[in-house]
Amino acid sequence: METNYSIINSISITPQSLRCNGKEIFANQGLGFRDYIRDIYKHYAINYQKFFKMDDLCKLGFIAAELACKDFEFTTSQKENTALILCNCNATLDTDSKFVETLDSLPSPALFVYTLPNIMMGEISIRHGFKGENCFFAEAQFDTQFVYNHAKLILDSTATELCLCGWVDFSNEIEFSAHLTLVSKFASINNCIKFTPNNLSELFYK
Amino acid sequence: MKDIYVAAENTTTALGFDTQTLIENIKNGVSGLQLIDNISLSKEVLPLALVDFESLDSKINNSYLYTRFEKLLIHSIAHALNGSDIDISSPDTLLVITTTKGNIELLHTPQKEKFGNERILLHKAAHVVADYFHTVNKPLVISNACISGILGIVYAQRLLQQGVYKNVVVSGADVISKFVISGFQSFKSLSHTPCKPFDSERVGLSLGEGAGTMVLSTNKTSERNIRVVRGASANDANHISGPSRTAEGLFLAISRVLGNESVDYISAHGTATPYNDDMESVAINRAGLAAVPVNSFKAYLGHTLGAAGIIEAIIGIESMKRNELFKSLGSENIGVVEPINVIKENKTHSIEKFLKIGSGFGGCNAAVLFQKG
């Protein structure tokens, strides 16, 4: 069934490039994840000290969310009703492996907390003041139909006004991907693209 | 609006492999927590609620093919479906799997050689379980810390409302591992004696393992008289590892579910950490529910992470069916920041509406409402 929901922004971060709304705006010059994500952080002059404490998965999700929400002015009610629906394949495997290495010495709470994939949604919620619905799904691969179905379900069935949804997956320095989109329940926003699985695929794969 | 009914259930825990056995144990005040001295799990002796996997193995076909996490799910799902008319392999049925850490023990135990690293991926493990039952639909996997189980029920209800499926089998499981124990130890949040939810002397939580399965259906039959009305989640937007002092997220989740309605009984998260239980008392008070009887099952079964919401919701449904409230074990001298009505003794009590609540790391909170009729 068709909806009147609209895509406000869509962001893709891959080892090759950063794309906003289908347009490449930042090509990666062969950097590994850490330098690359720091460059994006600096490029957008983001100033958020907590960023440097996050694990790599959260850094990736945080930056993608930062750009997906850029220039959108949330009202207090909208913040309270912005949902987060994220999915990935590896959950927190990279940080899990690092945590396992500390099992026989002194495991750190600062590391353990990042062994939950929904922590990424906690970080994004704290940054933007989002208090809406949250759900993290494990999926084999990024599938725009899956993202569409679950964003639509939450927009249809709850008081959610905006939904930040998509895929954020981190394997290692050279294998990672984020495809996030901010979707509004209302069609009244100027020049917005209609929220459909096809349009999502167009924006993310173009 | 379609009505969504609870059609079948199972709990596979330290207190037995079916819900009737579990309830008998709860009524008799029996705890599944035992002091465990096992160096492969922890350097310290800790109260843990462990499942008897030797007995469980004899109940599963080709059990050697499956990890402990998968065995819990397989047993719980098979037992829940046994005797029900729900066909899990039908295109009308969806399997939802909820877990916090799934097969994480494969990262650091000898099991790794046997099963390989791939099964750590949650969708792979879910696929193994789905294949056991020959499901047509790809399983939906939710991993959202300690509210995973409640979210599974909430999503099942929404998906059934949407009309894509007629039945949803929601199954949650987690196993105890050195990984999970070390993590909670690093936070200094484990108690060295069985946990004491809402008690003034509570010092931390106790861990448990197990599985719970709730089968939901849009099809009403004469035996099905308990409905999942609606559920919700909310984020505190406050701290990644500590609950909000104002209980913002849990209060919002409860408000989204209840509006101005009241309930007859609340099954709390009640982990017995000082902060969690205080936070819950604040949320319950803010929601105007201070007089509603409330309990925690953590001193019976430990904290079973991604299974807890489902197992505890199933116990609550048994309370509804029997119109009986069960004692909140370990809650002797109540000591939380806001007054709440903790259940001190088993007693009869008419329950039409029951609310299950939970919270977890990442500032996540959830609530789901069940009603008779």
Coordinates of C-alpha atoms in Angstrom, one line a residue:
Chain A
M1 CA 0.0 0.0 0.0
E2 CA 1.2 3.5 -0.9
T3 CA 1.9 6.0 1.9
N4 CA 2.2 9.8 2.0
Y5 CA 5.4 9.5 4.0
S6 CA 8.4 11.5 2.8
I7 CA 12.2 11.1 2.9
I8 CA 13.8 14.2 4.4
N9 CA 17.4 13.1 4.0
S10 CA 19.2 9.9 3.1
I11 CA 22.9 9.2 3.9
S12 CA 25.2 6.5 2.7
I13 CA 28.7 6.0 4.2
T14 CA 30.7 3.2 2.5
P15 CA 34.5 2.7 2.2
Q16 CA 34.3 4.4 -1.2
S17 CA 32.3 7.5 -0.4
L18 CA 29.9 9.6 1.6
R19 CA 26.6 10.3 -0.2
C20 CA 23.8 12.6 0.8
N21 CA 20.5 12.3 -0.9
G22 CA 22.1 10.3 -3.7
K23 CA 24.9 12.7 -4.4
E24 CA 28.5 12.0 -3.7
I25 CA 29.9 14.7 -1.6
F26 CA 33.0 13.1 -0.1
A27 CA 35.2 10.5 -1.8
N28 CA 37.4 8.4 0.4
Q29 CA 41.0 8.7 -0.7
G30 CA 41.9 5.2 0.5
L31 CA 41.7 6.0 4.2
G32 CA 40.9 3.3 6.8
F33 CA 37.7 3.7 8.8
R34 CA 39.2 5.7 11.7
D35 CA 40.9 8.4 9.6
Y36 CA 38.0 8.5 7.2
I37 CA 35.3 9.0 9.8
R38 CA 37.4 11.6 11.6
D39 CA 37.7 13.5 8.3
I40 CA 34.0 13.5 7.9
Y41 CA 33.6 14.7 11.5
K42 CA 36.0 17.5 10.8
H43 CA 34.5 18.3 7.4
Y44 CA 31.1 19.0 9.0
A45 CA 32.7 20.8 12.0
I46 CA 30.8 18.5 14.4
N47 CA 31.7 19.3 18.0
Y48 CA 30.7 16.5 20.3
Q49 CA 33.2 15.2 22.8
K50 CA 31.3 11.9 23.5
F51 CA 32.0 10.9 19.9
F52 CA 35.6 10.1 20.8
K53 CA 34.5 7.6 23.5
M54 CA 32.3 5.6 21.1
D55 CA 33.3 2.4 19.5
D56 CA 33.6 2.3 15.7
L57 CA 30.0 1.0 15.1
C58 CA 28.6 3.8 17.2
K59 CA 30.9 6.4 15.5
L60 CA 29.6 5.2 12.1
G61 CA 25.9 5.3 13.2
F62 CA 26.4 8.6 15.0
I63 CA 27.9 10.4 11.9
A64 CA 25.3 9.0 9.6
A65 CA 22.5 10.1 12.0
E66 CA 24.1 13.5 12.3
L67 CA 24.0 14.1 8.6
A68 CA 20.5 12.5 8.1
C69 CA 19.2 15.0 10.7
K70 CA 21.2 18.0 9.5
D71 CA 19.3 21.2 8.9
F72 CA 16.0 19.7 10.0
E73 CA 14.6 21.6 12.9
F74 CA 12.8 19.2 15.3
T75 CA 10.1 20.6 17.5
T76 CA 10.0 19.2 21.1
S77 CA 7.0 17.1 20.2
Q78 CA 8.8 15.7 17.1
K79 CA 11.9 14.8 19.2
E80 CA 9.7 12.9 21.7
N81 CA 8.1 11.1 18.8
T82 CA 11.1 10.3 16.6
A83 CA 11.6 6.6 16.3
L84 CA 14.9 4.7 15.7
I85 CA 14.7 1.5 13.6
L86 CA 18.2 0.1 12.8
C87 CA 19.5 -3.2 11.6
N88 CA 22.8 -4.8 10.7
C89 CA 24.5 -8.2 10.1
N90 CA 27.4 -8.2 12.6
A91 CA 25.7 -6.7 15.6
T92 CA 28.7 -5.6 17.7
L93 CA 31.1 -8.4 16.7
D94 CA 34.1 -6.2 16.4
T95 CA 33.7 -4.9 20.0
D96 CA 32.7 -8.3 21.2
S97 CA 36.0 -9.7 20.0
K98 CA 37.9 -6.9 21.7
F99 CA 36.0 -7.5 24.9
V100 CA 36.8 -11.3 24.8
E101 CA 40.5 -10.4 24.7
T102 CA 40.1 -8.8 28.1
L103 CA 38.2 -11.7 29.8
D104 CA 41.2 -13.0 31.6
S105 CA 42.5 -9.6 32.7
L106 CA 40.3 -6.7 33.7
P107 CA 37.2 -6.4 31.6
S108 CA 36.2 -2.8 31.2
P109 CA 32.6 -1.5 31.6
A110 CA 33.4 1.2 29.0
L111 CA 34.0 -1.6 26.5
F112 CA 31.2 -4.0 27.6
V113 CA 28.5 -1.4 27.1
Y114 CA 29.3 -1.3 23.4
T115 CA 28.7 -5.0 23.1
L116 CA 25.0 -4.2 22.6
P117 CA 23.9 -3.0 19.1
N118 CA 21.1 -0.8 20.5
I119 CA 23.7 1.4 22.3
M120 CA 24.1 3.1 19.0
M121 CA 20.5 4.2 19.2
G122 CA 21.1 5.3 22.8
E123 CA 24.0 7.5 21.6
I124 CA 21.9 9.0 18.8
S125 CA 19.0 9.6 21.2
I126 CA 21.1 11.4 23.7
R127 CA 22.6 13.6 21.0
H128 CA 19.3 14.6 19.5
G129 CA 16.9 14.2 22.4
F130 CA 14.9 11.5 20.6
K131 CA 12.5 9.7 23.0
G132 CA 10.5 7.7 20.5
E133 CA 10.2 4.0 19.8
N134 CA 13.4 2.0 19.4
C135 CA 14.1 -1.4 17.8
F136 CA 17.3 -3.1 16.6
F137 CA 17.0 -6.0 14.1
A138 CA 19.6 -8.5 13.0
E139 CA 19.5 -9.0 9.2
A140 CA 21.8 -10.9 6.8
Q141 CA 22.1 -7.9 4.4
F142 CA 20.9 -4.4 3.8
D143 CA 17.5 -4.6 2.2
T144 CA 15.6 -1.5 1.4
Q145 CA 12.3 -3.4 1.5
F146 CA 13.0 -4.5 5.0
V147 CA 13.8 -1.0 6.1
Y148 CA 10.7 0.3 4.4
N149 CA 8.4 -2.3 5.9
H150 CA 9.6 -1.6 9.5
A151 CA 9.6 2.1 9.2
K152 CA 6.1 2.0 7.7
L153 CA 4.9 -0.3 10.4
I154 CA 6.0 2.0 13.1
L155 CA 4.7 5.2 11.4
D156 CA 1.4 3.4 10.7
S157 CA 0.8 1.9 14.1
T158 CA 2.2 4.4 16.7
A159 CA 2.3 8.1 17.4
T160 CA 5.7 8.3 15.7
E161 CA 6.1 11.5 13.6
L162 CA 9.6 10.9 12.3
C163 CA 11.6 7.8 11.9
L164 CA 15.3 7.5 11.5
C165 CA 15.8 4.1 10.0
G166 CA 18.3 2.0 8.1
W167 CA 21.4 -0.1 8.2
V168 CA 24.6 0.5 10.1
D169 CA 27.2 -2.4 10.0
F170 CA 30.8 -2.5 11.0
S171 CA 33.2 -5.4 10.4
N172 CA 36.7 -3.8 10.4
E173 CA 38.7 -0.8 9.1
I174 CA 37.9 -1.6 5.5
E175 CA 34.5 -3.3 5.7
F176 CA 31.6 -1.1 6.9
S177 CA 28.5 0.5 5.6
A178 CA 25.7 2.9 6.8
H179 CA 22.5 3.7 4.9
L180 CA 20.3 5.9 7.0
T181 CA 17.2 7.8 6.2
L182 CA 15.0 10.3 8.1
V183 CA 11.4 9.8 7.2
S184 CA 8.5 12.1 8.0
K185 CA 4.9 10.9 8.5
F186 CA 3.7 14.0 6.7
A187 CA 4.0 14.9 3.0
S188 CA 3.9 18.6 3.6
I189 CA 7.6 19.1 3.5
N190 CA 8.8 20.9 0.3
N191 CA 10.8 19.1 -2.3
C192 CA 10.8 15.8 -0.4
I193 CA 11.0 12.5 -2.1
K194 CA 8.2 10.1 -1.5
F195 CA 9.1 7.2 0.9
T196 CA 8.9 4.0 -1.2
P197 CA 11.2 1.0 -1.4
N198 CA 12.1 2.0 -4.9
N199 CA 13.1 5.5 -4.0
L200 CA 15.2 4.2 -1.1
S201 CA 17.0 1.9 -3.5
E202 CA 17.5 4.7 -5.9
L203 CA 19.0 7.0 -3.2
F204 CA 21.2 4.3 -1.7
Y205 CA 22.5 2.5 -4.7
K206 CA 22.6 5.2 -7.4
Chain B
M1 CA -8.8 -3.2 15.1
K2 CA -8.1 -6.9 15.2
D3 CA -7.9 -8.8 18.5
I4 CA -4.7 -10.6 19.1
Y5 CA -4.8 -13.6 21.4
V6 CA -2.2 -15.5 23.4
A7 CA -2.6 -19.0 21.8
A8 CA 0.2 -21.0 23.4
E9 CA 3.3 -20.7 25.5
N10 CA 6.4 -22.3 27.0
T11 CA 9.1 -21.4 29.5
T12 CA 12.3 -23.4 29.6
T13 CA 14.2 -22.3 32.7
A14 CA 16.2 -23.3 35.7
L15 CA 12.8 -24.1 37.3
G16 CA 11.6 -26.6 34.8
F17 CA 10.9 -27.1 31.1
D18 CA 7.3 -26.1 31.1
T19 CA 5.2 -23.2 32.7
Q20 CA 3.1 -25.4 35.0
T21 CA 6.3 -26.7 36.7
L22 CA 7.7 -23.2 36.9
I23 CA 4.5 -21.9 38.5
E24 CA 4.4 -24.7 41.1
N25 CA 8.0 -23.8 42.0
I26 CA 7.2 -20.1 42.2
K27 CA 4.1 -20.8 44.4
N28 CA 6.3 -22.8 46.7
G29 CA 8.9 -20.0 46.9
V30 CA 11.6 -22.1 45.2
S31 CA 14.4 -20.2 43.6
G32 CA 16.4 -21.5 40.6
L33 CA 19.4 -19.4 41.8
Q34 CA 22.2 -21.6 43.2
L35 CA 25.7 -20.6 44.3
I36 CA 28.0 -21.8 41.4
D37 CA 31.7 -22.3 41.8
N38 CA 32.8 -22.8 38.2
I39 CA 36.1 -21.2 37.1
S40 CA 35.2 -21.4 33.4
L41 CA 32.4 -19.0 34.1
S42 CA 33.7 -16.8 36.9
K43 CA 36.6 -16.5 39.4
E44 CA 34.0 -15.6 42.1
V45 CA 31.3 -17.9 43.4
L46 CA 28.0 -16.4 42.2
P47 CA 24.3 -17.2 42.4
L48 CA 23.2 -18.3 38.9
A49 CA 20.0 -19.8 37.6
L50 CA 21.3 -22.5 35.2
V51 CA 19.3 -24.7 32.9
D52 CA 19.9 -28.5 33.2
F53 CA 21.2 -29.0 29.6
E54 CA 21.8 -32.7 30.2
S55 CA 18.1 -33.3 30.6
L56 CA 17.2 -30.8 27.9
D57 CA 19.5 -32.7 25.4
S58 CA 17.3 -35.8 25.7
K59 CA 14.3 -33.9 24.6
I60 CA 15.7 -32.6 21.3
N61 CA 16.3 -34.6 18.1
N62 CA 19.9 -34.6 17.0
S63 CA 20.8 -32.2 19.9
Y64 CA 24.5 -32.4 19.1
L65 CA 23.8 -30.2 16.0
Y66 CA 22.8 -27.2 18.1
T67 CA 24.4 -24.7 20.4
R68 CA 23.0 -24.2 23.9
F69 CA 21.2 -21.0 22.8
E70 CA 19.7 -22.8 19.8
K71 CA 18.6 -25.8 22.0
L72 CA 16.8 -23.5 24.4
L73 CA 14.9 -21.9 21.5
I74 CA 14.1 -25.3 19.8
H75 CA 12.9 -26.9 23.0
S76 CA 10.8 -23.9 23.9
I77 CA 9.2 -23.4 20.5
A78 CA 8.5 -27.1 20.0
H79 CA 7.0 -27.4 23.5
A80 CA 4.8 -24.3 23.0
L81 CA 3.5 -25.6 19.6
N82 CA 2.9 -29.2 20.8
G83 CA -0.8 -29.7 21.1
S84 CA -1.7 -26.3 19.6
D85 CA -3.3 -26.0 16.1
I86 CA -0.7 -23.4 15.0
D87 CA 1.4 -24.5 12.0
I88 CA 4.8 -22.8 12.3
S89 CA 5.7 -23.9 8.7
S90 CA 2.6 -22.1 7.2
P91 CA 3.1 -18.9 5.1
D92 CA 0.6 -17.3 7.6
T93 CA 3.0 -17.8 10.5
L94 CA 6.1 -15.7 11.4
L95 CA 8.8 -16.7 13.8
V96 CA 10.3 -13.8 15.8
I97 CA 13.5 -14.5 17.8
T98 CA 14.7 -12.2 20.5
T99 CA 18.1 -12.3 22.3
T100 CA 20.7 -10.1 23.8
K101 CA 23.8 -12.1 23.1
G102 CA 22.7 -15.2 21.3
N103 CA 25.7 -17.5 20.6
I104 CA 28.3 -15.2 21.9
E105 CA 29.9 -18.0 23.9
L106 CA 31.3 -19.4 20.6
L107 CA 33.8 -16.5 20.7
H108 CA 35.6 -17.8 23.7
T109 CA 34.7 -21.5 24.4
P110 CA 35.8 -24.8 22.8
Q111 CA 32.4 -24.8 21.1
K112 CA 33.9 -22.4 18.6
E113 CA 35.7 -25.3 16.8
K114 CA 32.6 -27.4 16.6
F115 CA 30.1 -24.7 15.3
G116 CA 32.4 -22.2 13.7
N117 CA 32.3 -18.4 14.0
E118 CA 29.4 -17.8 11.6
R119 CA 26.8 -19.0 14.1
I120 CA 27.7 -16.0 16.3
L121 CA 25.8 -13.9 13.7
L122 CA 22.3 -13.7 15.0
H123 CA 20.6 -14.1 11.7
K124 CA 22.6 -17.4 11.1
A125 CA 21.6 -18.8 14.5
A126 CA 18.0 -17.8 13.8
H127 CA 18.2 -19.5 10.4
V128 CA 19.3 -22.7 12.0
V129 CA 16.4 -22.7 14.4
A130 CA 13.9 -21.7 11.6
D131 CA 15.2 -24.6 9.5
Y132 CA 14.6 -27.0 12.3
F133 CA 10.9 -26.1 12.1
H134 CA 10.8 -25.7 8.3
T135 CA 9.5 -22.2 8.4
V136 CA 8.6 -20.6 5.1
N137 CA 9.1 -17.1 6.2
K138 CA 12.5 -15.7 7.1
P139 CA 12.6 -15.2 10.9
L140 CA 12.6 -11.7 12.3
V141 CA 15.5 -11.2 14.8
I142 CA 15.4 -8.5 17.5
S143 CA 18.4 -7.7 19.7
N144 CA 17.7 -4.7 21.9
A145 CA 19.4 -5.5 25.2
C146 CA 17.1 -6.4 28.1
I147 CA 13.9 -5.2 26.4
S148 CA 14.4 -7.6 23.5
G149 CA 11.7 -10.0 24.7
I150 CA 9.1 -7.4 25.3
L151 CA 9.8 -5.8 22.0
G152 CA 9.3 -9.2 20.3
I153 CA 5.7 -9.3 21.8
V154 CA 5.1 -5.7 20.8
Y155 CA 6.2 -6.2 17.2
A156 CA 4.3 -9.5 17.0
Q157 CA 1.1 -7.6 18.0
R158 CA 1.8 -4.8 15.5
L159 CA 2.5 -7.3 12.6
L160 CA -0.7 -9.2 13.4
Q161 CA -2.7 -6.0 13.4
Q162 CA -1.3 -5.1 10.0
G163 CA -2.7 -8.4 8.7
V164 CA 0.3 -9.8 6.9
Y165 CA 0.4 -12.9 9.2
K166 CA -2.3 -14.8 11.2
N167 CA 0.1 -16.2 13.8
V168 CA 3.4 -15.1 15.2
V169 CA 5.6 -17.3 17.3
V170 CA 7.8 -15.1 19.6
S171 CA 10.7 -16.9 21.2
G172 CA 13.5 -15.4 23.3
A173 CA 16.6 -17.0 24.8
D174 CA 19.9 -16.2 26.3
V175 CA 22.6 -18.4 27.9
I176 CA 25.0 -17.6 30.7
S177 CA 28.6 -17.3 29.6
K178 CA 31.9 -15.9 30.9
F179 CA 31.4 -13.1 28.4
V180 CA 28.1 -12.0 30.0
I181 CA 29.2 -12.6 33.6
S182 CA 32.5 -10.6 33.1
G183 CA 30.6 -7.7 31.5
F184 CA 28.2 -7.4 34.5
Q185 CA 31.1 -7.9 36.9
S186 CA 33.0 -5.0 35.2
F187 CA 30.0 -2.8 36.0
K188 CA 30.1 -4.2 39.6
S189 CA 26.4 -4.9 39.2
L190 CA 26.3 -8.6 40.3
S191 CA 25.2 -9.6 43.8
H192 CA 27.2 -12.3 45.6
T193 CA 24.0 -13.6 47.3
P194 CA 20.6 -14.2 45.5
C195 CA 19.3 -10.8 44.3
K196 CA 16.8 -8.9 46.4
P197 CA 14.5 -6.8 44.1
F198 CA 13.1 -3.6 45.6
D199 CA 14.7 -4.4 49.0
S200 CA 16.5 -1.7 51.0
E201 CA 19.6 -4.0 51.1
R202 CA 19.7 -4.9 47.4
V203 CA 23.2 -4.7 46.0
G204 CA 22.9 -6.0 42.5
L205 CA 21.5 -8.5 40.1
S206 CA 21.7 -12.3 39.6
L207 CA 22.0 -13.8 36.2
G208 CA 19.9 -16.6 34.8
E209 CA 19.5 -18.4 31.5
G210 CA 16.4 -19.8 29.7
A211 CA 13.9 -19.4 26.9
G212 CA 10.3 -18.3 26.7
T213 CA 7.9 -18.7 23.8
M214 CA 4.6 -16.9 23.3
V215 CA 2.4 -17.8 20.3
L216 CA 0.1 -15.0 19.3
S217 CA -2.8 -15.4 16.9
T218 CA -5.7 -13.4 15.3
N219 CA -7.8 -16.5 15.6
K220 CA -10.1 -16.7 18.6
T221 CA -11.0 -20.0 20.1
S222 CA -12.9 -20.9 23.3
E223 CA -9.7 -21.5 25.2
R224 CA -8.1 -18.2 24.1
N225 CA -9.3 -15.4 26.4
I226 CA -6.2 -13.3 26.9
R227 CA -5.3 -10.6 24.4
V228 CA -2.2 -8.5 23.8
V229 CA -3.8 -5.1 23.7
R230 CA -0.8 -2.9 22.7
G231 CA 2.8 -2.2 23.5
A232 CA 5.3 0.6 23.2
S233 CA 8.9 1.5 23.7
A234 CA 10.8 4.8 24.5
N235 CA 14.3 6.0 24.9
D236 CA 15.5 8.0 28.0
A237 CA 17.8 10.1 25.8
N238 CA 19.9 10.4 29.0
H239 CA 22.7 7.9 29.5
I240 CA 23.9 4.8 27.7
S241 CA 24.5 2.6 30.8
G242 CA 22.5 4.1 33.6
P243 CA 18.8 4.5 34.1
S244 CA 17.2 8.0 34.0
R245 CA 16.6 9.5 37.5
T246 CA 13.3 10.9 36.2
A247 CA 12.5 7.5 34.7
E248 CA 11.6 9.5 31.5
G249 CA 11.7 6.6 29.0
L250 CA 9.9 4.1 31.1
F251 CA 7.2 6.6 32.1
L252 CA 6.8 7.5 28.4
A253 CA 6.5 3.8 27.4
I254 CA 3.9 3.2 30.1
S255 CA 2.0 6.3 29.1
R256 CA 2.0 5.3 25.4
V257 CA 0.4 2.0 26.4
L258 CA -2.0 3.0 29.1
G259 CA -2.9 6.6 28.5
N260 CA -5.1 7.3 31.5
E261 CA -6.1 3.6 32.0
S262 CA -5.1 1.7 35.1
V263 CA -4.2 -2.0 35.5
D264 CA -4.7 -4.7 38.1
Y265 CA -1.1 -5.9 38.2
I266 CA 2.4 -4.9 37.0
S267 CA 5.3 -7.3 36.4
A268 CA 8.3 -5.1 36.8
H269 CA 11.9 -5.5 35.5
G270 CA 13.1 -5.5 39.1
T271 CA 16.7 -6.4 38.5
A272 CA 17.7 -5.6 42.1
T273 CA 20.4 -3.1 41.1
P274 CA 20.0 0.0 43.3
Y275 CA 19.4 2.3 40.3
N276 CA 17.0 0.2 38.2
D277 CA 14.6 -0.5 41.0
D278 CA 14.5 3.1 42.2
M279 CA 13.9 4.2 38.6
E280 CA 11.0 1.8 38.2
S281 CA 9.4 3.1 41.4
V282 CA 9.6 6.6 40.0
A283 CA 8.1 5.6 36.7
I284 CA 5.2 3.7 38.4
N285 CA 4.5 6.7 40.6
R286 CA 4.7 9.2 37.7
A287 CA 2.2 7.0 35.9
G288 CA -0.2 7.1 38.9
L289 CA 0.1 3.4 39.5
A290 CA 1.6 3.4 43.0
A291 CA -1.2 1.3 44.4
V292 CA -1.1 -1.4 41.8
P293 CA 0.4 -4.7 43.0
V294 CA 3.9 -5.2 41.5
N295 CA 6.5 -7.9 41.6
S296 CA 9.8 -9.1 40.2
F297 CA 10.7 -12.7 39.2
K298 CA 14.5 -12.1 39.1
A299 CA 15.0 -13.8 42.5
Y300 CA 13.4 -17.0 41.1
L301 CA 15.0 -17.1 37.7
G302 CA 17.8 -14.6 37.7
H303 CA 18.0 -12.0 34.9
T304 CA 17.6 -14.0 31.7
L305 CA 18.3 -10.9 29.4
G306 CA 16.6 -11.2 26.0
A307 CA 14.3 -14.0 27.3
A308 CA 13.2 -12.2 30.5
G309 CA 10.4 -10.1 29.0
I310 CA 8.8 -13.1 27.4
I311 CA 9.2 -15.5 30.4
E312 CA 8.0 -12.9 32.8
A313 CA 5.0 -12.0 30.6
I314 CA 4.1 -15.7 30.5
I315 CA 4.2 -15.9 34.3
G316 CA 2.0 -12.8 34.4
I317 CA -0.5 -14.4 32.1
E318 CA -0.6 -17.4 34.4
S319 CA -1.4 -15.0 37.2
M320 CA -4.3 -13.6 35.1
K321 CA -5.7 -17.1 34.4
R322 CA -5.5 -18.1 38.0
N323 CA -6.4 -14.7 39.5
E324 CA -3.4 -15.2 41.8
L325 CA -0.5 -12.8 42.6
F326 CA 2.9 -14.3 43.3
K327 CA 5.2 -13.1 46.0
S328 CA 8.1 -10.9 44.9
L329 CA 10.9 -13.2 46.2
G330 CA 13.7 -11.5 48.0
S331 CA 11.7 -8.3 48.5
E332 CA 11.7 -8.2 52.3
N333 CA 12.1 -4.6 53.5
I334 CA 11.1 -2.4 50.6
G335 CA 13.5 0.4 50.0
V336 CA 12.9 2.4 46.8
V337 CA 12.7 6.2 46.4
E338 CA 9.0 6.2 45.6
P339 CA 6.4 4.1 47.3
I340 CA 5.2 1.1 45.4
N341 CA 2.9 -1.9 46.3
V342 CA 5.3 -4.8 46.2
I343 CA 3.6 -8.2 46.5
K344 CA 4.8 -9.8 49.8
E345 CA 2.7 -13.0 49.8
N346 CA 1.0 -15.2 47.3
K347 CA -2.7 -14.2 47.2
T348 CA -5.9 -14.3 45.1
H349 CA -6.6 -11.1 43.2
S350 CA -8.9 -10.5 40.3
I351 CA -6.7 -9.5 37.3
E352 CA -8.4 -8.2 34.1
K353 CA -5.5 -6.1 32.9
F354 CA -1.8 -6.9 33.3
L355 CA 1.2 -4.7 32.4
K356 CA 4.7 -6.0 31.7
I357 CA 7.5 -3.4 31.8
G358 CA 11.3 -3.5 31.2
S359 CA 14.3 -1.4 30.7
G360 CA 17.9 -1.9 29.5
F361 CA 21.2 -0.4 28.6
G362 CA 21.1 2.2 25.9
G363 CA 18.3 4.0 27.7
C364 CA 15.7 1.6 26.2
N365 CA 12.3 1.0 27.9
A366 CA 9.3 -1.0 26.9
A367 CA 5.8 -1.9 28.2
V368 CA 3.1 -4.2 26.9
L369 CA -0.6 -4.6 28.1
F370 CA -2.5 -7.9 28.3
Q371 CA -6.3 -8.0 28.9
K372 CA -8.9 -10.7 29.5
G373 CA -11.8 -11.2 27.1

